[in-house]
Coordinates of C-alpha atoms in Angstrom, one line a residue:
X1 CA -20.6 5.5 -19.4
X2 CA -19.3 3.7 -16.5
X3 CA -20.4 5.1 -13.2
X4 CA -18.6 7.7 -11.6
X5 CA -18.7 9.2 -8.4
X6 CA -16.2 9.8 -5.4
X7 CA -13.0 11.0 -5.0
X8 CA -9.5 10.6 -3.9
X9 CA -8.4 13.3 -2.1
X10 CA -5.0 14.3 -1.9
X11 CA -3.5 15.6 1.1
X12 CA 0.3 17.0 2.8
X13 CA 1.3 16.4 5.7
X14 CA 4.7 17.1 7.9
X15 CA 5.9 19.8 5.7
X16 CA 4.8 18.2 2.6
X17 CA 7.1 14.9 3.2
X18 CA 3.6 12.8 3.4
X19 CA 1.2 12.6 0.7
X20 CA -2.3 11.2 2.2
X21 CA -4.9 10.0 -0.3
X22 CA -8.0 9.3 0.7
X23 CA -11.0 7.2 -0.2
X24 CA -14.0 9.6 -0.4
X25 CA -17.4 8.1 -1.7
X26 CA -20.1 7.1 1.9
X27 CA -20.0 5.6 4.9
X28 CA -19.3 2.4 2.9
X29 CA -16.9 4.1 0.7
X30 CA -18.0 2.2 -2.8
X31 CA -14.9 2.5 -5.7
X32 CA -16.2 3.5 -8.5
X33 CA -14.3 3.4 -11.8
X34 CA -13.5 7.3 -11.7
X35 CA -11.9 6.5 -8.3
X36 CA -9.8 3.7 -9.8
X37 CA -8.3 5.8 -12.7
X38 CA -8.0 8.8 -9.9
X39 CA -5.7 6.7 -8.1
X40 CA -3.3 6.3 -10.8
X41 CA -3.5 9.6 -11.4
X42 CA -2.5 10.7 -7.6
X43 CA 0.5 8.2 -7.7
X44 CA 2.0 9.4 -10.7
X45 CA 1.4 13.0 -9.1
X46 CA 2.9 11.3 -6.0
X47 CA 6.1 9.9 -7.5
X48 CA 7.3 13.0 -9.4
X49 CA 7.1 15.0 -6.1
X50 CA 10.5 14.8 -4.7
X51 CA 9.8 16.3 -1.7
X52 CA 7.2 13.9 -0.7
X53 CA 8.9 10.8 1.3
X54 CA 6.2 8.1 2.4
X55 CA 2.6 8.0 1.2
X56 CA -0.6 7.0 3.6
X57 CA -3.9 5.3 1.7
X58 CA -7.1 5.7 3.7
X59 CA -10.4 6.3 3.7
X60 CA -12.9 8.9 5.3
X61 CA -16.0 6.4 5.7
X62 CA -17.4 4.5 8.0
X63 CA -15.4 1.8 6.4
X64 CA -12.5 1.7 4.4
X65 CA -14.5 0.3 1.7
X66 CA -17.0 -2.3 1.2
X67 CA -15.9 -2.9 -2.2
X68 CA -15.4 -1.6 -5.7
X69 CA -19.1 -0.7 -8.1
X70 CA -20.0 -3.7 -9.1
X71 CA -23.0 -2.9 -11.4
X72 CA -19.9 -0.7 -13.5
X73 CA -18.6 -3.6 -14.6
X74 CA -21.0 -4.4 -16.9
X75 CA -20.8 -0.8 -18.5
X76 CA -17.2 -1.2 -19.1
X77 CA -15.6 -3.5 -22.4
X78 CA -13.8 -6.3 -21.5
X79 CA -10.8 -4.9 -22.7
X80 CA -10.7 -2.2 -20.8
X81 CA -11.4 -3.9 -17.5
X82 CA -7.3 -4.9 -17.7
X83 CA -6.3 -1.1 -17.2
X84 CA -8.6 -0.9 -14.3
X85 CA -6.3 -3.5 -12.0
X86 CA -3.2 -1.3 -13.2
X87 CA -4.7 1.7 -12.0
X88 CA -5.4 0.2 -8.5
X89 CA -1.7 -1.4 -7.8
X90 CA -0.3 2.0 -8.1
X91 CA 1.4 1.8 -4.7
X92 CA 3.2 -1.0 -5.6
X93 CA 5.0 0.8 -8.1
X94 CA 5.1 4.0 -6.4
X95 CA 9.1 4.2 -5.3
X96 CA 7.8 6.0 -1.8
X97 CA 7.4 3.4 1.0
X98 CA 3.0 3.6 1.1
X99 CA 0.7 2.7 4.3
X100 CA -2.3 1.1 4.2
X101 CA -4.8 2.7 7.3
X102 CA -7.7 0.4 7.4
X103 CA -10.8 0.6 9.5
X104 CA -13.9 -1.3 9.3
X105 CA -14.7 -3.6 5.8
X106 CA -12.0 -4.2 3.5
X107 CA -13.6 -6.2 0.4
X108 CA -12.9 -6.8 -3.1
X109 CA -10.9 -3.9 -5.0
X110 CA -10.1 -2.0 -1.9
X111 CA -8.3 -5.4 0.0
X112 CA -6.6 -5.5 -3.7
X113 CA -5.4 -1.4 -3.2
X114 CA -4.3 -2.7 0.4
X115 CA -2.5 -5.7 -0.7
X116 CA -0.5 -3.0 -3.2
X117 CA 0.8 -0.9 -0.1
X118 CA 3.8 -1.9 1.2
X119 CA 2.9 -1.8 5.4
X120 CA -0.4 -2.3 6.6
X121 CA -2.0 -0.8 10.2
X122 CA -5.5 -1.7 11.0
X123 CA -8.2 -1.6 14.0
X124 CA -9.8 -4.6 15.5
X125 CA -13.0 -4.0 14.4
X126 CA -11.2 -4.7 10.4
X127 CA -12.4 -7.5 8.4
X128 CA -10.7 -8.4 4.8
X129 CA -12.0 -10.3 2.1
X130 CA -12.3 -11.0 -1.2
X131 CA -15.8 -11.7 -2.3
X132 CA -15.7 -12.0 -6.1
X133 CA -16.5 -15.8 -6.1
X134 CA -20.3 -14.6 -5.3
X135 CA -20.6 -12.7 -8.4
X136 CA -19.2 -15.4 -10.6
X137 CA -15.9 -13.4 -11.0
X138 CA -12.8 -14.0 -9.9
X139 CA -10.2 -10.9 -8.2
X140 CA -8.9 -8.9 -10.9
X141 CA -6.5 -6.7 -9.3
X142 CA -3.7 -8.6 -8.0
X143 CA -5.9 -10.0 -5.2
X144 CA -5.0 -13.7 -6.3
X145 CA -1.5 -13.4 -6.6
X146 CA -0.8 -11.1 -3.7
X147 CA -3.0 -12.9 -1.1
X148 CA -1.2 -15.8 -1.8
X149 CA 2.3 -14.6 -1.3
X150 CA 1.3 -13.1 2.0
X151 CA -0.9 -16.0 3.5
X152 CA 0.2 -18.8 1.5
X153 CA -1.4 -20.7 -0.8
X154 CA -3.8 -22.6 1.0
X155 CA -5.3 -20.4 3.2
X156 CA -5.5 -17.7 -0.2
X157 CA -7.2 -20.8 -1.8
X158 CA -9.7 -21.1 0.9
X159 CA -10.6 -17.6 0.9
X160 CA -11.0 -16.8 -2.4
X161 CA -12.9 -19.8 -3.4
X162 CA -15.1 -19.8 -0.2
X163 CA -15.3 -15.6 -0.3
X164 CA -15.3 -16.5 3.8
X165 CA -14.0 -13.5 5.8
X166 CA -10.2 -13.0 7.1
X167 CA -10.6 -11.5 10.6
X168 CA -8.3 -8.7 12.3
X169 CA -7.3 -11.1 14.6
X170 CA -6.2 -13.8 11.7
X171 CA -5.0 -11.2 9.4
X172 CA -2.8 -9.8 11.9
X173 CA -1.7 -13.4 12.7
X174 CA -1.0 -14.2 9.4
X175 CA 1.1 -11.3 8.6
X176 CA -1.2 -9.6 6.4
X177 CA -1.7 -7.0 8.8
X178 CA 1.7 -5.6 10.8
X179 CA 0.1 -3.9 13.3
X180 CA -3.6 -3.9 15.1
X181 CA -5.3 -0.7 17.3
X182 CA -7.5 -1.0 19.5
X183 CA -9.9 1.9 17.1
X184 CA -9.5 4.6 14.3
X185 CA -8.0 7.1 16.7
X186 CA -5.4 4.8 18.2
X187 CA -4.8 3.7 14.2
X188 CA -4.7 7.3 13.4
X189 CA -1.6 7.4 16.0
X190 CA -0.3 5.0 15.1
X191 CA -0.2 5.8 11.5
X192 CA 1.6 9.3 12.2
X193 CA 4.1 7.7 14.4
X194 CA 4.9 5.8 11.9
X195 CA 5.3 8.1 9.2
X196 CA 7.2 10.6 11.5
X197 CA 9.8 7.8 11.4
X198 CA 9.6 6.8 8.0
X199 CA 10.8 10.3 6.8
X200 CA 13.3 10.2 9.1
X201 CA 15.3 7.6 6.9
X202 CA 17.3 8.0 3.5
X203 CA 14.7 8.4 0.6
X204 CA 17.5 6.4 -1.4
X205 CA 17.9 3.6 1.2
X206 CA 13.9 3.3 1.5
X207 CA 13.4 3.4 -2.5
X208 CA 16.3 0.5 -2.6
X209 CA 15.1 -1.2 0.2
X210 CA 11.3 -1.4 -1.4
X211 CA 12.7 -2.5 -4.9
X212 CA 15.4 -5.3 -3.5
X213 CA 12.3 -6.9 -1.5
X214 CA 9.9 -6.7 -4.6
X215 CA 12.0 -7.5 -7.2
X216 CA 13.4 -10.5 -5.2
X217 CA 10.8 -12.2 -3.6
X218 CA 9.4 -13.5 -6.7
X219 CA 12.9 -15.0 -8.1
X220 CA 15.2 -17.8 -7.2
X221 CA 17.5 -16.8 -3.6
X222 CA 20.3 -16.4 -5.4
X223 CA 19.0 -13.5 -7.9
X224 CA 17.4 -12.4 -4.6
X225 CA 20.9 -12.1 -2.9
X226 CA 22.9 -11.0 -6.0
X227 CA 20.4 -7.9 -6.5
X228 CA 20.8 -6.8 -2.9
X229 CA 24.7 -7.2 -2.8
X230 CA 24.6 -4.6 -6.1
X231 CA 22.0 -2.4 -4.0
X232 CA 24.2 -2.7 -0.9
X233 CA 27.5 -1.7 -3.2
X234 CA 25.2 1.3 -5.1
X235 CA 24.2 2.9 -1.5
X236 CA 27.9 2.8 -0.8
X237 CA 28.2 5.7 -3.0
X238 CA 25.4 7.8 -1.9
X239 CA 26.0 11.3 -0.1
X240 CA 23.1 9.4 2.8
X241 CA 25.4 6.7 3.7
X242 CA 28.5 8.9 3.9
X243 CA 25.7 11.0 6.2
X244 CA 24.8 8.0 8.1
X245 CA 28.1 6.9 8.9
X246 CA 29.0 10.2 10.3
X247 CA 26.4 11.0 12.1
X248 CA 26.8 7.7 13.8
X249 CA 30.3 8.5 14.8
X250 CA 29.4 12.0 16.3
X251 CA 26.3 10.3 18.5
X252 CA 23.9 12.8 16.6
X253 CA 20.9 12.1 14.3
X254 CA 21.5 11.9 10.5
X255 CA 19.7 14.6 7.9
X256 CA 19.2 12.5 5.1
X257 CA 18.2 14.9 1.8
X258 CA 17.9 11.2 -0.8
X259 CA 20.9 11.8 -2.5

């Protein structure tokens, strides 16, 4: 049997509007293959929760995580080892807006489950990479393909055949990163802010939102713009809009229930 061991706890927050998972295995927070398929598990948990309006990935280590069990791989049938990268882009599919709350490492897998969320906050002391090179692998979870969209292509290259380590400073630079504190309790604050006014906004306006940028930034401009006029005409119709727009006309803040 694969090796096991961990967890990823899940967690409510502001009146149960934010889910929290978080990575629970040591200070170095190692992902096991249990943790992987747990993951899944808590997003489709996650997504059918209606009351739940933005989702936080974290850890409670030292690090976020230094990386996924390596010596599991080889316990594991090829085969199988495509369902393991499913499990761990979960917040990409999720229809909630996720964030990413990174302190310390960020290798292998867990930069992968990072690279899945949609905004990313992290503390100075970060580092990212993707290490697989060393091991004669290459990433298996999106890594690849996701670095590359969000650094470009030759600085993805260099990284991932080099294994060489993307800094806070460089990831932040880069746009990997949207926002850098100066520790974990600063990132912690941050992290709430943030959420406080994520929930604030139209679940059906963030879902939208999410799906127009994913779903476009991979096709030609003009697919891009055509699916976000339809969106834009959709929302039209939406009891949040029709909230929106009055609220704005009687100088008070909307209550936006999704619908």
């Amino acid at each position: 049997m694969p090796t096991t061991g961990g967890d990823v706890l899940l967690d409510h927050g502001h009146d149960g509007q934010v889910a929290y998972l978080t990575l629970s295995h040591g200070g170095y927070t190692v992902v096991t293959m249990e943790m992987r398929a747990k993951m899944a598990q808590r997003f489709a948990e996650i997504d059918r929760d209606e009351h739940v309006r933005a989702v936080v990935v974290r850890s409670d280590g030292k690090h976020f995580t230094s990386g996924g069990d390596i010596a599991g791989f080889m316990e594991v049938d090829p085969i199988d080892l495509t369902a393991l990268g499913h499990d761990i882009t979960a917040p990409s599919r999720s229809p909630k807006p996720v964030v990413a709350a990174v302190d310390g490492y960020c290798f292998g897998v867990g930069l992968e489950l990072v690279l899945s969320c949609d905004i990313r906050l992290a503390t100075e002391r970060s580092e990212f990479a993707l290490p697989e090179i060393n091991l004669g692998m290459i990433p298996g979870s999106g890594g690849t393909q996701r670095l590359a969209r969000l650094i470009g292509l030759s600085r993805a290259k260099y990284h991932i055949l080099t294994a060489k380590r993307i800094s806070a400073a460089a990831a932040h630079d880069w746009g990997l990163i949207a926002e850098l504190h100066a520790d974990r309790e600063a990132l912690d604050g941050a992290v709430e802010a943030l959420v406080t006014k994520l929930i604030a906004f139209s679940p059906a306006a963030l879902r939208t939102a999410k799906e127009v940028l994913d779903r476009g930034v991979d096709g030609p401009l003009y697919t891009g713009i055509e699916l976000e006029r339809k969106a834009y005409a959709m929302l039209r119709g939406t009891q949040d809009f029709a909230e929106g727009v009055k609220a704005f006309g009687e100088k008070r803040k909307p209550h936006f229930t999704g619908r």
